[in-house]
C-alpha positions as MATLAB code, in Angstrom:
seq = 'XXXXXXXXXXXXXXXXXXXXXXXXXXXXXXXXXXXXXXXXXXXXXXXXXXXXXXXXXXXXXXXXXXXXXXXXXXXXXXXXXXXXXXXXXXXXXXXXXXXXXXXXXXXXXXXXXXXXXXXXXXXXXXXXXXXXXXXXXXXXXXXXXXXXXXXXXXXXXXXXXXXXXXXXXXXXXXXXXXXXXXXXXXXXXXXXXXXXXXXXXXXXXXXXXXXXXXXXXXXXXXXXXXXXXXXXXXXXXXXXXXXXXXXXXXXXXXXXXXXXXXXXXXXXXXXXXXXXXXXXXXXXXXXXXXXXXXXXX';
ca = [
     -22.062  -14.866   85.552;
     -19.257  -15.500   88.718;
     -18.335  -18.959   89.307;
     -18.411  -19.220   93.347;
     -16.651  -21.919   94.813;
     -18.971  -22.948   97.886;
     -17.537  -24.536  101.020;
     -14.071  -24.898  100.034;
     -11.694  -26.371  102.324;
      -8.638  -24.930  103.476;
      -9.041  -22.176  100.289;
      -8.859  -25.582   98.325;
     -11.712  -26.915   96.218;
     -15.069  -26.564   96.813;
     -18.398  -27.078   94.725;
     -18.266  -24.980   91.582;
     -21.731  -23.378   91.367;
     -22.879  -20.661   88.466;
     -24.438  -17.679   90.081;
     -25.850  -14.585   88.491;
     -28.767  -12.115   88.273;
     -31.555  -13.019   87.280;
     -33.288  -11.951   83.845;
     -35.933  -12.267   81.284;
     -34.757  -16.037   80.529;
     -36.448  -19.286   80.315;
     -36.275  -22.029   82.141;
     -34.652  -23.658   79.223;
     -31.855  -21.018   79.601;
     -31.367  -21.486   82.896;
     -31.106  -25.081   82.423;
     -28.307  -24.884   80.055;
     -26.211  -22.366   82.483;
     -24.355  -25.909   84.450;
     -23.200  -27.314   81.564;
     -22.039  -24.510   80.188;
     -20.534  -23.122   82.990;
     -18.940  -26.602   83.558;
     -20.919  -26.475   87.117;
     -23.405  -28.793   88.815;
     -25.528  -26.057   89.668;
     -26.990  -22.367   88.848;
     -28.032  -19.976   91.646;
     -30.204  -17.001   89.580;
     -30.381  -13.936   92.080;
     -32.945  -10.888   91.607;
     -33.420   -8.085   93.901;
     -36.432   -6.878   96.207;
     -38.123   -3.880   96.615;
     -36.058   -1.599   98.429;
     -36.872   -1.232  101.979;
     -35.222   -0.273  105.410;
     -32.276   -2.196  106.298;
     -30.984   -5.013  104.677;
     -31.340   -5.817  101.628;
     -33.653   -8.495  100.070;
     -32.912  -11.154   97.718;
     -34.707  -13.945   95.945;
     -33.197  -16.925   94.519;
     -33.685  -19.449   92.460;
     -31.460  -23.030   91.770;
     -31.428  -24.846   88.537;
     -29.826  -28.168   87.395;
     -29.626  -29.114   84.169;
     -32.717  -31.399   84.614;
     -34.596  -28.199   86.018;
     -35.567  -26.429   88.874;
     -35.156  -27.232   92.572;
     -37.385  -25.707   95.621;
     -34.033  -25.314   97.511;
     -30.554  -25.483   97.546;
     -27.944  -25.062  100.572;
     -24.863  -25.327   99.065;
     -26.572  -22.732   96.325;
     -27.117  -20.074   99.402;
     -24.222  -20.398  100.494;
     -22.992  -20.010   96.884;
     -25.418  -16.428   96.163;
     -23.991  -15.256   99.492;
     -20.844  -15.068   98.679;
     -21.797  -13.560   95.374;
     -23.718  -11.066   97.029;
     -21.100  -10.323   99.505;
     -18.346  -10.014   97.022;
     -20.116   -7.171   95.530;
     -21.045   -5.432   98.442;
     -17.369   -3.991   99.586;
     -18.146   -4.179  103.112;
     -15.951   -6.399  105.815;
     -19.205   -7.902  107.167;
     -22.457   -8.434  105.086;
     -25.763   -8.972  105.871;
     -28.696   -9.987  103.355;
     -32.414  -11.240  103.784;
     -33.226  -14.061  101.465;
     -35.923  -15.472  100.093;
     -36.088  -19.007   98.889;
     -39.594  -21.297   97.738;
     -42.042  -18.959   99.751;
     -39.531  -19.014  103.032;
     -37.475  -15.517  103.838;
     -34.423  -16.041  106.411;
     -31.161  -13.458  106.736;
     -27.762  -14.248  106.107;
     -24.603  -13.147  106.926;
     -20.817  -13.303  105.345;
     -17.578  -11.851  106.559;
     -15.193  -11.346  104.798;
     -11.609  -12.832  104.951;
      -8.824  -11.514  102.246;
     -10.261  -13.420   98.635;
     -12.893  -15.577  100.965;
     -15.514  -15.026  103.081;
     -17.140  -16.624  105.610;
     -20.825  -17.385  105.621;
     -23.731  -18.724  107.307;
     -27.625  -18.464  107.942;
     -30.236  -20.202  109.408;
     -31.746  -23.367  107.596;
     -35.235  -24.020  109.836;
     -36.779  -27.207  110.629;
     -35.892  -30.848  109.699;
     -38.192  -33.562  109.324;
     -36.601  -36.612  109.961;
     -39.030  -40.656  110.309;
     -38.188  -44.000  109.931;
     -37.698  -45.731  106.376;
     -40.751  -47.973  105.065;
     -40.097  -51.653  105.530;
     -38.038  -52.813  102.643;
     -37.004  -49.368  101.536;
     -33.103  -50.267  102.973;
     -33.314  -53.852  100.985;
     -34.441  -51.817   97.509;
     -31.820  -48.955   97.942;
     -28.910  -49.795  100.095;
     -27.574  -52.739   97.757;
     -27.821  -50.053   94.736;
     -25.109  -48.408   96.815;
     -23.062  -51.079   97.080;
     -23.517  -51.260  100.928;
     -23.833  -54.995  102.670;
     -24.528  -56.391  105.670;
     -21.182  -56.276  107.208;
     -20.892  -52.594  106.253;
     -24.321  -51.243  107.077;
     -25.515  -49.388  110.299;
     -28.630  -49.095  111.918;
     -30.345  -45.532  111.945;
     -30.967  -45.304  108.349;
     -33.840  -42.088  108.289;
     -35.635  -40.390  105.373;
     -35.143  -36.495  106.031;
     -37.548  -33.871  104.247;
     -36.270  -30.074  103.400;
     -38.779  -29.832  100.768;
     -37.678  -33.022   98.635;
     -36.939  -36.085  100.617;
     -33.758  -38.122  100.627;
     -32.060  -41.140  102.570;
     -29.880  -40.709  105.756;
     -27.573  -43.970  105.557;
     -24.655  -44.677  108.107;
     -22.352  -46.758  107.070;
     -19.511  -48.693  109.441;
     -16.549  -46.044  108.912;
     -14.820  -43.722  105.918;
     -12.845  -46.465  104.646;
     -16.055  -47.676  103.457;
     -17.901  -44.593  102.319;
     -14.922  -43.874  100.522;
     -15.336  -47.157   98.544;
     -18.769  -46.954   97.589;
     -19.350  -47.391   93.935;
     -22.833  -47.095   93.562;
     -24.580  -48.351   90.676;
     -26.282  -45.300   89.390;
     -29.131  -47.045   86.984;
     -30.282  -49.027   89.834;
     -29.804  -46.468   92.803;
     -31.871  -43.936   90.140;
     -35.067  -46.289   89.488;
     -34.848  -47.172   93.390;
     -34.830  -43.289   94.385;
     -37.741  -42.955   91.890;
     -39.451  -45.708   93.191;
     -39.726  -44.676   96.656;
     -39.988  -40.755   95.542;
     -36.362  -40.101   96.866;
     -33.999  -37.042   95.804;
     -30.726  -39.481   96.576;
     -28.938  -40.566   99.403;
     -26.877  -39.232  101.940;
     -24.204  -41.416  102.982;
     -21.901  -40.487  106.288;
     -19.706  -42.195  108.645;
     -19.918  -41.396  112.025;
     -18.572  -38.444  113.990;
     -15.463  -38.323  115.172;
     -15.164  -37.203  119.167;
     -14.179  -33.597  117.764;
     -17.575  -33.475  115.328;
     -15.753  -34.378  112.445;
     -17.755  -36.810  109.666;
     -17.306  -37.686  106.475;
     -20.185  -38.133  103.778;
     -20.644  -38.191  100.105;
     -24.447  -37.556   98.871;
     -25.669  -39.437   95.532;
     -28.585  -37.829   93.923;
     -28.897  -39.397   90.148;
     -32.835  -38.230   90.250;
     -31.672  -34.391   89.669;
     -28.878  -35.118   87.122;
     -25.994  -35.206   89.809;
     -24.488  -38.652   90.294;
     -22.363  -37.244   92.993;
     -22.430  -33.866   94.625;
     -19.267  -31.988   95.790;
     -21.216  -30.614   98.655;
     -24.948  -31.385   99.704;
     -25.611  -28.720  102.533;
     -29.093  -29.660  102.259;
     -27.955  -32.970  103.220;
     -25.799  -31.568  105.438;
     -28.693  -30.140  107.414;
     -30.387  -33.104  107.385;
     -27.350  -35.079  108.852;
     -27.197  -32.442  111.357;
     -30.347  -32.570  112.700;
     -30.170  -36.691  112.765;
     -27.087  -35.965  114.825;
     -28.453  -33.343  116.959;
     -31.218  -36.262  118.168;
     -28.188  -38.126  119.097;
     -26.483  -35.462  120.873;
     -24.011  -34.401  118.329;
     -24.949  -30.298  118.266;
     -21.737  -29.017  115.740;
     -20.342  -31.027  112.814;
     -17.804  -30.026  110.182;
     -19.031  -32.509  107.110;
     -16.632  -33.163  104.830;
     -17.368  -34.002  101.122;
     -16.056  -34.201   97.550;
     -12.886  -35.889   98.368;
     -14.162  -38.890   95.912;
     -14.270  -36.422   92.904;
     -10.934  -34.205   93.780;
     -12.652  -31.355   94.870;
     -12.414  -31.177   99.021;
     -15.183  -29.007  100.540;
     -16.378  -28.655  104.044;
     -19.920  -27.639  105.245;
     -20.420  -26.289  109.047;
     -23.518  -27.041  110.443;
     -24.815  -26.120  114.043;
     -28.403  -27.701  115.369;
     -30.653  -26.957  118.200;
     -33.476  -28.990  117.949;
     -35.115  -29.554  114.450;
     -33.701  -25.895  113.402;
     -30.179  -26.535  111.638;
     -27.786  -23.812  110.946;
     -25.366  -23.911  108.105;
     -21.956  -22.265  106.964;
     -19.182  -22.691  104.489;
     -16.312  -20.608  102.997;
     -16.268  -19.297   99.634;
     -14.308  -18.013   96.521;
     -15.990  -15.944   94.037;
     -14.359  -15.730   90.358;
     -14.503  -13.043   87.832;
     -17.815  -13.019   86.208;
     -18.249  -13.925   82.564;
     -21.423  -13.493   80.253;
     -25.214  -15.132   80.887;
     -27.319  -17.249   78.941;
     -27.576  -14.858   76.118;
     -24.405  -13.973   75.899;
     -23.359  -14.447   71.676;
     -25.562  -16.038   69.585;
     -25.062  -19.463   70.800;
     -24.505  -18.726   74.965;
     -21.614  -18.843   76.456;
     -18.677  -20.485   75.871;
     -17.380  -23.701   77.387;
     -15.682  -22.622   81.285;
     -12.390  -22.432   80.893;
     -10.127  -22.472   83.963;
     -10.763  -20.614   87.244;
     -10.426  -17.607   86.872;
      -8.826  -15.654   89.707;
     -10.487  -14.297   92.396;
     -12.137  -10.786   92.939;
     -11.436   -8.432   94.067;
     -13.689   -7.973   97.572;
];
């Protein structure tokens, strides 16, 4: 198992995410692989049939409340895995992810690399009436510091857009978590995506709650991320650098690029030494200890 740090910013923080190859575990196993790697997430990779040109990969993303059709922080995360391994300046990959196969690309630069691929299609409609009045006071976000353009975006699970009047404010958001979680539930929500708006340069900053998967607050929600970016992309906005995780000490930064309803994502990442899997001793693995330092590319 490698601990990849996903979309860190500045080769500072990032989203700690598990990643490994896949093998004859459970789903109970895989389920206990965050906590005891000490990460939100677990990214289990197995290999295709060998074939002409690049090769193929399927993946599959666990929290510790189960298993999730997607994740984009997660791909960016088994990319960087993959890529680590590879010992090649530039990598290339095809993916497969919930029935959908896409390529994806890193490049490598010193301990990091650089990676990206293509996300597909964003469904974006308008809330239900009274949907903003069940969840936006669970957030902790009144009338003087709401926005209009709130949006429920679908990449397989849905979850709420919410723009709020600048990052002074998102970055005081205390949400309460009970009530946000039987609100999401409620209205059949993953969480909520909450951003400030762009600055002229395509800068934003957002921080994504998502209590019905286990994660109060994610480090860095590039499914959200995509979402956002396609919202954006109706409103002209075509390239955003998101930036997340500042709330929990961890700064990361997600690229995204949009044309149309098709979204694009990127991020930089650090892959640490590997350590054992599920089955490693006769109780798992140990507790994480601290980073380790990084491989060796």
């Amino acid at each position: 198992m490698s601990v990849v740090h996903a979309c860190v910013r500045d080769g500072r923080g990032g989203s700690p995410t598990a990643v490994m190859d896949d093998g004859p575990y459970g789903d109970d196993e895989r389920r206990r692989v965050p906590e005891v790697a000490g990460t939100s997430h677990a990214v289990f990779v197995s290999p295709g049939p060998a074939r002409d040109g690049p090769p193929v990969f399927s993946l599959r993303f666990f929290t510790s409340e189960g298993e999730l059709p997607s994740c984009g922080h997660g791909t960016v995360a088994a990319l960087g895995y993959l890529a680590a391994r590879a010992d090649t300046d530039t990598y290339r990959v095809i993916l497969r992810v919930a029935g959908r196969t896409f390529p994806g690309r890193a490049v490598r630069k010193g301990p990091y690399a650089e990676v990206d691929f293509p996300y597909g299609a964003v469904e974006l409609r308008r809330p239900d009436p009274g949907a903003c009045e069940l969840v936006l006071p669970a957030l902790g976000i009144g009338p003087d510091t709401r926005r209009p353009g709130v949006r429920i975006a679908s990449v397989g699970r849905p979850r709420l857009l919410v723009p709020v009047a600048s990052p002074s404010v998102l970055g005081a958001l205390a949400p309460d978590m009970e009530r946000l979680l039987a609100a999401c539930d409620r209205l059949g929500l993953l969480g909520c995506y909450v951003y400030a708006a762009p600055s002229p340069s395509g800068r934003v900053a957002a921080r994504m709650f998502a209590p019905s998967i286990g994660v109060p607050e994610d480090i860095a929600n590039a499914n959200g991320t995509a979402c956002l970016a396609a919202r954006l992309g109706e409103l002209g906005v075509d390239r955003v650098h998101v930036d997340m995780g500042d709330s929990l000490g961890s700064p990361a930064t997600l690229r995204a690029w949009s044309s149309g309803p098709v979204v694009r994502l990127g991020g930089d990442v650090l892959v640490t030494r590997p350590r054992g899997g599920p089955s490693a001793g006769a109780a798992g693995p140990g507790p994480a200890g601290p980073a380790a330092p990084p491989a060796r590319w």
